Amino acid sequence: MDEHAATTAVDRDSRTVVREEELHRLLAAVGPQRPGTRRKDALLTVVGMPGAGKTTLAEAVADRFAADGGRVLRADCSPSETDLAFSCLHQLLRPIRKDIDALPPRQREALHTAFGLTERGEAPDPMLIGIAVLTMLSDRAAEQPLLLVVDDAQWADSVSVDALSFAARRLADEPVTLLVATRDSALRGLVAREPAVTLEPLGRGAAERLLDLQPQVPTGLTRVRVLDQAEGNPLALVELARAGAYSDDATRAADGPLPVTDRLERLYAGRLAALPEGTRRAVVRLAAVNTEDPSLAVLSWLPDIADPVWAPAEEAGLVRRGAGRLRHGHPLSRLAVYHAAPAEERRAAHLELAELFRDQDPDRHAWHLAAATVGVSARVSAALEDSADRARHRSGFAAAAHMLERAADLHPDRGQSTRLLGAATRTAVLTGRLDLVERLAARTRADTDDATAAAYAALQVGRLMALTTSHSAAFGQLMRSAAALADRAPGPALEALAAAAVVRFYSGDVTQLHEIERLLTRTSAHPGHVYGEREKLLAGWVGSVARPEAAEPHLALRLPALAARAREEPETLTLLAVAAWLLDETELAARTFDDAFASWTSHGPLPDGLGGVAALAYLEQGRWARAQTACTELAAVASRAGLDHASACAAATEALLRALRGDLAGARSRARYALSLVDPRESRSVLALAHRALGTAATAEGDHETAYRHYRAVFDDQGHPAHYHLSYPVLPELAASAAREGRQQEATRIVDGVEESLADAGLLAPRRTALVRLSRAVLAPADEAERHFTAALETPVLGRRPFERAQALLAYGEWLRRRRRIADARPPLIEAEAVFRRLAAQPWVARAQSELRAAGTRSGTAAPDALAALTPQQQHIVRLAALGLTNREVAEKLYLSPRTVSSHLYRAFPKLGITSRAQLRDVVEGTVSGADAETGRQRPPLSAPESS
């Protein structure tokens, strides 16, 4: 071992010694799982300031893991690659890139597109990339345990973070651990809620021990200065000690009151200046490359790794050589070298690199060309814009926004620069980073005299704010943009009003309604402007969302034709689906959401408009597995982007699903989490959904007093709906719990108010009438109840919502049985129980079966009870496996790993009383056909469940 290699080993080992406790914690966390013990966390985080020892600990853990027979994959993130989409993920998976070819076709194509390994096609679905990564890791882990190390993760590109965080949440059943070292404890998606290790500054005793372990132990005044200035930072202690060993002047140079990183940069810069000319030039070239693992092409451009020219730089701690790799001594050394080098030398290196990448990598070619450009250049700006387009196509929205911003800086034409900044701002919305969007919008306003461009930039800020909890601020921002655009650009003004209507739905604020309607009248009838089809649609959509009762009847009639014409336009399909759902056209809404999600390509992962209500549409249609998937997808996107309101919407809807299925503890947990994220006065939508979920959970337990309290919270003190659309479905449950608790008078007052409003309900009157009838049925005297039940059950709109209809049938059957009309009670009870079993609504299955037993009728086969013993996740997997889908195919549909699917099936077989996969079809067909046999209906052959 040469002198520097020995010194480096001492530095690493000594810093590990003073972090011994942290090292043991990490080793225990990534160690082999003992039989019968709970799976350790799949995501571990090491957080600390630069030089705290994160990399040293990560390397020590990786070395031990590999020595124990595991496989280590690692990525060393760098600042220059933060804006290169999928660069971190590509680096991490490069050693096993051949595994991509073994993936299912859609997953394989998604990763090939993301990594630029295929001709340009459709943009990859971020969820599909995540499941591809999960599948690759699961397959590899079947051979040997895996440790993924992401170092300096604060510089990881955002789409890599998204894919890895998606996979990390689904690794519970895999021998895979993701170890993340980062400076930022708030890094979205890739930081555990409780970091495994937080590296605090070393105490005086530990710092003293570290100095004593150095090859040249500082003493006297030098030692005191090193201890004082390092402030407990291990890297600073090591480097300042080394600087003292090289020169007393170096120690004196570090004596000023500068931050640790600045001191170290000065030290590294001093070492650079002391290098021989050829070595200095080679080190500057390496710094311009700015990657920890240069490609073969770049290595051929640099002096050979074995060239003696590197020796002085290695001795100075500026580079490291070993195992065929050439690396910077530390990220700080790269930064210091780069900034200390003469500007012309840096530019020359970038120009040479740009030429090197011209035919190999157009994105790196454009980046290095821009780094070498002084002043402006339309040619380089165009190259960056092309690169941004490629990044956007790969869902690299953060990278695209950065490139467009740089392209704007380089363009000589001010109008084009404004256009590029506007494009950067629009693209940044899809990152979910409000701070980035606000900064770009502020730049646009500052750099242009174009009032339309400035207002449009402000509109982008409002669009993203609408998905946060700052509804008042978002609404004000959007309405100001709409007002500024109304006279000069009605099209963008309507976009601003559409976003404001989304806020109005979330908040339920009636004052916002009046402001929208006032400005909509002015904007949608601007003299001299010829309105296109999309603008006409937006105008109608704004009105429907803000006040669905006032929607024009012709809009509802045109929705199917409009959806058919927009088959390949996912953004338009989403708008149409939302409108259909708000106008109670549930089947059309769900079908149109299906088409929108199927054709969604490069528009980005963020929920657009009210796309999050897709889960509610699927829930109403009885496609609960698909509703759960929609909730999961929305929650994942919202979590990555830090959008609290979108997270709250997903949690509240999932809470309702859990309550309906009988997971009462989970329902309460998700509902309370949703309420904790919002101010109920600003988000009546979340309030209504969360309290409906809590009321449903209480109803399932028979706690009608608590149920009434939660249902009552969905209406205000005067008995008016708290939310103009989401409060109404609660009405029958409110009435039922009130009837059981002797609160008929108060509930009747609320029902009376809703009935009085039916005259103004427009297209929504049929469903609301049915809800009023069902409420009357449980509140009215016995001689009036039956006509209300029958009137409600004859309403076609109720028939399109299987669970609501089954609830009505159950209530009617209970009413009939209690009046000893046993023969009349059996048919509605049998039909209700069959629907509840199909939906796996366990509390209602039990309630219906209890009523059937009391009516002297059995509910059918025992098969439903077998499925009922499974968790909802296991039920989804069993149903798909029964269709003949492989574990990989099931995993792709449910966003799980194949190993997780296998694990769930392994646990499900004993519960179902079977021993082989071939028996699944009989079990599932028996489950879905038992009730149909009793009602005399025939069912088509087993087909793919709605979750597929």
PDB file of N, CA, C and O in Angstrom, residues 715-759:
ATOM      1  N   PHE A 715     -72.364  19.066   8.470  1.00  0.00           N
ATOM      2  CA  PHE A 715     -73.314  20.165   8.266  1.00  0.00           C
ATOM      3  C   PHE A 715     -73.002  21.251   9.286  1.00  0.00           C
ATOM      4  O   PHE A 715     -72.509  20.969  10.383  1.00  0.00           O
ATOM      5  N   ASP A 716     -73.253  22.503   8.939  1.00  0.00           N
ATOM      6  CA  ASP A 716     -72.883  23.597   9.847  1.00  0.00           C
ATOM      7  C   ASP A 716     -73.916  23.765  10.959  1.00  0.00           C
ATOM      8  O   ASP A 716     -74.882  22.992  11.066  1.00  0.00           O
ATOM      9  N   ASP A 717     -73.718  24.787  11.778  1.00  0.00           N
ATOM     10  CA  ASP A 717     -74.581  24.981  12.946  1.00  0.00           C
ATOM     11  C   ASP A 717     -76.036  25.196  12.552  1.00  0.00           C
ATOM     12  O   ASP A 717     -76.952  24.830  13.285  1.00  0.00           O
ATOM     13  N   GLN A 718     -76.257  25.817  11.382  1.00  0.00           N
ATOM     14  CA  GLN A 718     -77.622  26.071  10.926  1.00  0.00           C
ATOM     15  C   GLN A 718     -78.230  24.866  10.199  1.00  0.00           C
ATOM     16  O   GLN A 718     -79.381  24.909   9.778  1.00  0.00           O
ATOM     17  N   GLY A 719     -77.431  23.815  10.047  1.00  0.00           N
ATOM     18  CA  GLY A 719     -77.932  22.628   9.355  1.00  0.00           C
ATOM     19  C   GLY A 719     -77.687  22.638   7.867  1.00  0.00           C
ATOM     20  O   GLY A 719     -78.136  21.754   7.145  1.00  0.00           O
ATOM     21  N   HIS A 720     -76.951  23.656   7.373  1.00  0.00           N
ATOM     22  CA  HIS A 720     -76.644  23.709   5.943  1.00  0.00           C
ATOM     23  C   HIS A 720     -75.426  22.820   5.660  1.00  0.00           C
ATOM     24  O   HIS A 720     -74.556  22.650   6.527  1.00  0.00           O
ATOM     25  N   PRO A 721     -75.347  22.257   4.455  1.00  0.00           N
ATOM     26  CA  PRO A 721     -74.181  21.435   4.122  1.00  0.00           C
ATOM     27  C   PRO A 721     -72.874  22.216   4.300  1.00  0.00           C
ATOM     28  O   PRO A 721     -72.749  23.331   3.800  1.00  0.00           O
ATOM     29  N   ALA A 722     -71.912  21.628   5.000  1.00  0.00           N
ATOM     30  CA  ALA A 722     -70.620  22.290   5.169  1.00  0.00           C
ATOM     31  C   ALA A 722     -69.892  22.361   3.845  1.00  0.00           C
ATOM     32  O   ALA A 722     -69.165  23.325   3.571  1.00  0.00           O
ATOM     33  N   HIS A 723     -70.062  21.341   3.010  1.00  0.00           N
ATOM     34  CA  HIS A 723     -69.483  21.359   1.662  1.00  0.00           C
ATOM     35  C   HIS A 723     -70.606  21.198   0.651  1.00  0.00           C
ATOM     36  O   HIS A 723     -71.481  20.342   0.805  1.00  0.00           O
ATOM     37  N   TYR A 724     -70.562  22.005  -0.393  1.00  0.00           N
ATOM     38  CA  TYR A 724     -71.695  22.091  -1.314  1.00  0.00           C
ATOM     39  C   TYR A 724     -71.895  20.828  -2.161  1.00  0.00           C
ATOM     40  O   TYR A 724     -72.906  20.700  -2.851  1.00  0.00           O
ATOM     41  N   HIS A 725     -70.961  19.877  -2.116  1.00  0.00           N
ATOM     42  CA  HIS A 725     -71.157  18.648  -2.879  1.00  0.00           C
ATOM     43  C   HIS A 725     -70.925  17.391  -2.041  1.00  0.00           C
ATOM     44  O   HIS A 725     -71.636  16.394  -2.201  1.00  0.00           O
ATOM     45  N   LEU A 726     -69.951  17.409  -1.148  1.00  0.00           N
ATOM     46  CA  LEU A 726     -69.559  16.208  -0.419  1.00  0.00           C
ATOM     47  C   LEU A 726     -70.383  15.952   0.839  1.00  0.00           C
ATOM     48  O   LEU A 726     -70.284  14.868   1.415  1.00  0.00           O
ATOM     49  N   SER A 727     -71.190  16.914   1.262  1.00  0.00           N
ATOM     50  CA  SER A 727     -71.998  16.705   2.467  1.00  0.00           C
ATOM     51  C   SER A 727     -73.238  15.861   2.194  1.00  0.00           C
ATOM     52  O   SER A 727     -73.691  15.110   3.069  1.00  0.00           O
ATOM     53  N   TYR A 728     -73.797  15.952   1.000  1.00  0.00           N
ATOM     54  CA  TYR A 728     -75.097  15.327   0.730  1.00  0.00           C
ATOM     55  C   TYR A 728     -75.112  13.808   0.885  1.00  0.00           C
ATOM     56  O   TYR A 728     -76.085  13.250   1.431  1.00  0.00           O
ATOM     57  N   PRO A 729     -74.080  13.052   0.428  1.00  0.00           N
ATOM     58  CA  PRO A 729     -74.149  11.593   0.571  1.00  0.00           C
ATOM     59  C   PRO A 729     -74.251  11.105   2.011  1.00  0.00           C
ATOM     60  O   PRO A 729     -74.648   9.959   2.252  1.00  0.00           O
ATOM     61  N   VAL A 730     -73.913  11.955   2.970  1.00  0.00           N
ATOM     62  CA  VAL A 730     -73.953  11.574   4.384  1.00  0.00           C
ATOM     63  C   VAL A 730     -75.380  11.576   4.921  1.00  0.00           C
ATOM     64  O   VAL A 730     -75.675  10.961   5.951  1.00  0.00           O
ATOM     65  N   LEU A 731     -76.294  12.233   4.223  1.00  0.00           N
ATOM     66  CA  LEU A 731     -77.633  12.508   4.753  1.00  0.00           C
ATOM     67  C   LEU A 731     -78.359  11.253   5.266  1.00  0.00           C
ATOM     68  O   LEU A 731     -78.859  11.259   6.407  1.00  0.00           O
ATOM     69  N   PRO A 732     -78.446  10.147   4.508  1.00  0.00           N
ATOM     70  CA  PRO A 732     -79.164   8.982   5.041  1.00  0.00           C
ATOM     71  C   PRO A 732     -78.530   8.396   6.297  1.00  0.00           C
ATOM     72  O   PRO A 732     -79.232   7.951   7.216  1.00  0.00           O
ATOM     73  N   GLU A 733     -77.200   8.377   6.348  1.00  0.00           N
ATOM     74  CA  GLU A 733     -76.519   7.853   7.535  1.00  0.00           C
ATOM     75  C   GLU A 733     -76.730   8.767   8.736  1.00  0.00           C
ATOM     76  O   GLU A 733     -76.861   8.304   9.875  1.00  0.00           O
ATOM     77  N   LEU A 734     -76.741  10.063   8.490  1.00  0.00           N
ATOM     78  CA  LEU A 734     -77.049  11.021   9.553  1.00  0.00           C
ATOM     79  C   LEU A 734     -78.435  10.736  10.117  1.00  0.00           C
ATOM     80  O   LEU A 734     -78.635  10.684  11.351  1.00  0.00           O
ATOM     81  N   ALA A 735     -79.412  10.535   9.208  1.00  0.00           N
ATOM     82  CA  ALA A 735     -80.786  10.272   9.648  1.00  0.00           C
ATOM     83  C   ALA A 735     -80.884   8.950  10.421  1.00  0.00           C
ATOM     84  O   ALA A 735     -81.559   8.872  11.458  1.00  0.00           O
ATOM     85  N   ALA A 736     -80.178   7.912   9.931  1.00  0.00           N
ATOM     86  CA  ALA A 736     -80.255   6.604  10.587  1.00  0.00           C
ATOM     87  C   ALA A 736     -79.666   6.651  11.998  1.00  0.00           C
ATOM     88  O   ALA A 736     -80.246   6.108  12.944  1.00  0.00           O
ATOM     89  N   SER A 737     -78.515   7.292  12.143  1.00  0.00           N
ATOM     90  CA  SER A 737     -77.915   7.374  13.485  1.00  0.00           C
ATOM     91  C   SER A 737     -78.751   8.261  14.394  1.00  0.00           C
ATOM     92  O   SER A 737     -78.880   8.002  15.595  1.00  0.00           O
ATOM     93  N   ALA A 738     -79.359   9.320  13.838  1.00  0.00           N
ATOM     94  CA  ALA A 738     -80.216  10.192  14.643  1.00  0.00           C
ATOM     95  C   ALA A 738     -81.440   9.430  15.142  1.00  0.00           C
ATOM     96  O   ALA A 738     -81.860   9.585  16.303  1.00  0.00           O
ATOM     97  N   ALA A 739     -82.006   8.595  14.265  1.00  0.00           N
ATOM     98  CA  ALA A 739     -83.193   7.827  14.664  1.00  0.00           C
ATOM     99  C   ALA A 739     -82.874   6.875  15.811  1.00  0.00           C
ATOM    100  O   ALA A 739     -83.706   6.644  16.699  1.00  0.00           O
ATOM    101  N   ARG A 740     -81.689   6.309  15.827  1.00  0.00           N
ATOM    102  CA  ARG A 740     -81.297   5.378  16.882  1.00  0.00           C
ATOM    103  C   ARG A 740     -80.956   6.090  18.190  1.00  0.00           C
ATOM    104  O   ARG A 740     -80.959   5.481  19.250  1.00  0.00           O
ATOM    105  N   GLU A 741     -80.619   7.384  18.099  1.00  0.00           N
ATOM    106  CA  GLU A 741     -80.193   8.131  19.289  1.00  0.00           C
ATOM    107  C   GLU A 741     -81.228   9.147  19.757  1.00  0.00           C
ATOM    108  O   GLU A 741     -80.931   9.982  20.612  1.00  0.00           O
ATOM    109  N   GLY A 742     -82.429   9.090  19.195  1.00  0.00           N
ATOM    110  CA  GLY A 742     -83.490   9.996  19.622  1.00  0.00           C
ATOM    111  C   GLY A 742     -83.262  11.437  19.214  1.00  0.00           C
ATOM    112  O   GLY A 742     -83.715  12.368  19.890  1.00  0.00           O
ATOM    113  N   ARG A 743     -82.591  11.652  18.109  1.00  0.00           N
ATOM    114  CA  ARG A 743     -82.321  13.021  17.626  1.00  0.00           C
ATOM    115  C   ARG A 743     -83.075  13.288  16.317  1.00  0.00           C
ATOM    116  O   ARG A 743     -82.592  14.013  15.460  1.00  0.00           O
ATOM    117  N   GLN A 744     -84.250  12.706  16.199  1.00  0.00           N
ATOM    118  CA  GLN A 744     -85.001  12.843  14.955  1.00  0.00           C
ATOM    119  C   GLN A 744     -85.307  14.287  14.616  1.00  0.00           C
ATOM    120  O   GLN A 744     -85.281  14.681  13.440  1.00  0.00           O
ATOM    121  N   GLN A 745     -85.610  15.098  15.622  1.00  0.00           N
ATOM    122  CA  GLN A 745     -86.020  16.473  15.346  1.00  0.00           C
ATOM    123  C   GLN A 745     -84.903  17.259  14.661  1.00  0.00           C
ATOM    124  O   GLN A 745     -85.136  17.957  13.664  1.00  0.00           O
ATOM    125  N   GLU A 746     -83.702  17.150  15.193  1.00  0.00           N
ATOM    126  CA  GLU A 746     -82.583  17.892  14.602  1.00  0.00           C
ATOM    127  C   GLU A 746     -82.268  17.375  13.200  1.00  0.00           C
ATOM    128  O   GLU A 746     -82.032  18.155  12.270  1.00  0.00           O
ATOM    129  N   ALA A 747     -82.281  16.055  13.034  1.00  0.00           N
ATOM    130  CA  ALA A 747     -81.996  15.490  11.723  1.00  0.00           C
ATOM    131  C   ALA A 747     -83.085  15.867  10.719  1.00  0.00           C
ATOM    132  O   ALA A 747     -82.794  16.155   9.550  1.00  0.00           O
ATOM    133  N   THR A 748     -84.337  15.866  11.167  1.00  0.00           N
ATOM    134  CA  THR A 748     -85.437  16.241  10.272  1.00  0.00           C
ATOM    135  C   THR A 748     -85.272  17.672   9.779  1.00  0.00           C
ATOM    136  O   THR A 748     -85.557  17.985   8.610  1.00  0.00           O
ATOM    137  N   ARG A 749     -84.808  18.557  10.659  1.00  0.00           N
ATOM    138  CA  ARG A 749     -84.579  19.960  10.250  1.00  0.00           C
ATOM    139  C   ARG A 749     -83.535  20.030   9.121  1.00  0.00           C
ATOM    140  O   ARG A 749     -83.700  20.800   8.166  1.00  0.00           O
ATOM    141  N   ILE A 750     -82.494  19.211   9.223  1.00  0.00           N
ATOM    142  CA  ILE A 750     -81.467  19.213   8.181  1.00  0.00           C
ATOM    143  C   ILE A 750     -82.029  18.649   6.876  1.00  0.00           C
ATOM    144  O   ILE A 750     -81.812  19.203   5.790  1.00  0.00           O
ATOM    145  N   VAL A 751     -82.786  17.556   6.985  1.00  0.00           N
ATOM    146  CA  VAL A 751     -83.376  16.951   5.790  1.00  0.00           C
ATOM    147  C   VAL A 751     -84.373  17.914   5.142  1.00  0.00           C
ATOM    148  O   VAL A 751     -84.428  18.034   3.909  1.00  0.00           O
ATOM    149  N   ASP A 752     -85.142  18.612   5.957  1.00  0.00           N
ATOM    150  CA  ASP A 752     -86.085  19.599   5.417  1.00  0.00           C
ATOM    151  C   ASP A 752     -85.353  20.655   4.596  1.00  0.00           C
ATOM    152  O   ASP A 752     -85.802  21.059   3.508  1.00  0.00           O
ATOM    153  N   GLY A 753     -84.211  21.114   5.126  1.00  0.00           N
ATOM    154  CA  GLY A 753     -83.450  22.134   4.414  1.00  0.00           C
ATOM    155  C   GLY A 753     -82.955  21.636   3.067  1.00  0.00           C
ATOM    156  O   GLY A 753     -82.998  22.374   2.063  1.00  0.00           O
ATOM    157  N   VAL A 754     -82.483  20.400   3.037  1.00  0.00           N
ATOM    158  CA  VAL A 754     -82.018  19.850   1.765  1.00  0.00           C
ATOM    159  C   VAL A 754     -83.184  19.705   0.794  1.00  0.00           C
ATOM    160  O   VAL A 754     -83.065  20.021  -0.393  1.00  0.00           O
ATOM    161  N   GLU A 755     -84.338  19.250   1.301  1.00  0.00           N
ATOM    162  CA  GLU A 755     -85.490  19.081   0.412  1.00  0.00           C
ATOM    163  C   GLU A 755     -85.953  20.417  -0.151  1.00  0.00           C
ATOM    164  O   GLU A 755     -86.335  20.505  -1.320  1.00  0.00           O
ATOM    165  N   GLU A 756     -85.907  21.453   0.656  1.00  0.00           N
ATOM    166  CA  GLU A 756     -86.300  22.786   0.174  1.00  0.00           C
ATOM    167  C   GLU A 756     -85.381  23.280  -0.943  1.00  0.00           C
ATOM    168  O   GLU A 756     -85.800  24.071  -1.788  1.00  0.00           O
ATOM    169  N   SER A 757     -84.120  22.800  -0.937  1.00  0.00           N
ATOM    170  CA  SER A 757     -83.169  23.264  -1.954  1.00  0.00           C
ATOM    171  C   SER A 757     -83.250  22.478  -3.252  1.00  0.00           C
ATOM    172  O   SER A 757     -82.558  22.796  -4.216  1.00  0.00           O
ATOM    173  N   LEU A 758     -84.096  21.422  -3.293  1.00  0.00           N
ATOM    174  CA  LEU A 758     -84.146  20.576  -4.482  1.00  0.00           C
ATOM    175  C   LEU A 758     -84.600  21.340  -5.716  1.00  0.00           C
ATOM    176  O   LEU A 758     -84.198  21.005  -6.839  1.00  0.00           O
ATOM    177  N   ALA A 759     -85.405  22.342  -5.516  1.00  0.00           N
ATOM    178  CA  ALA A 759     -85.896  23.108  -6.671  1.00  0.00           C
ATOM    179  C   ALA A 759     -84.752  23.789  -7.413  1.00  0.00           C
ATOM    180  O   ALA A 759     -84.857  24.057  -8.618  1.00  0.00           O
TER     181      ALA A 759
END
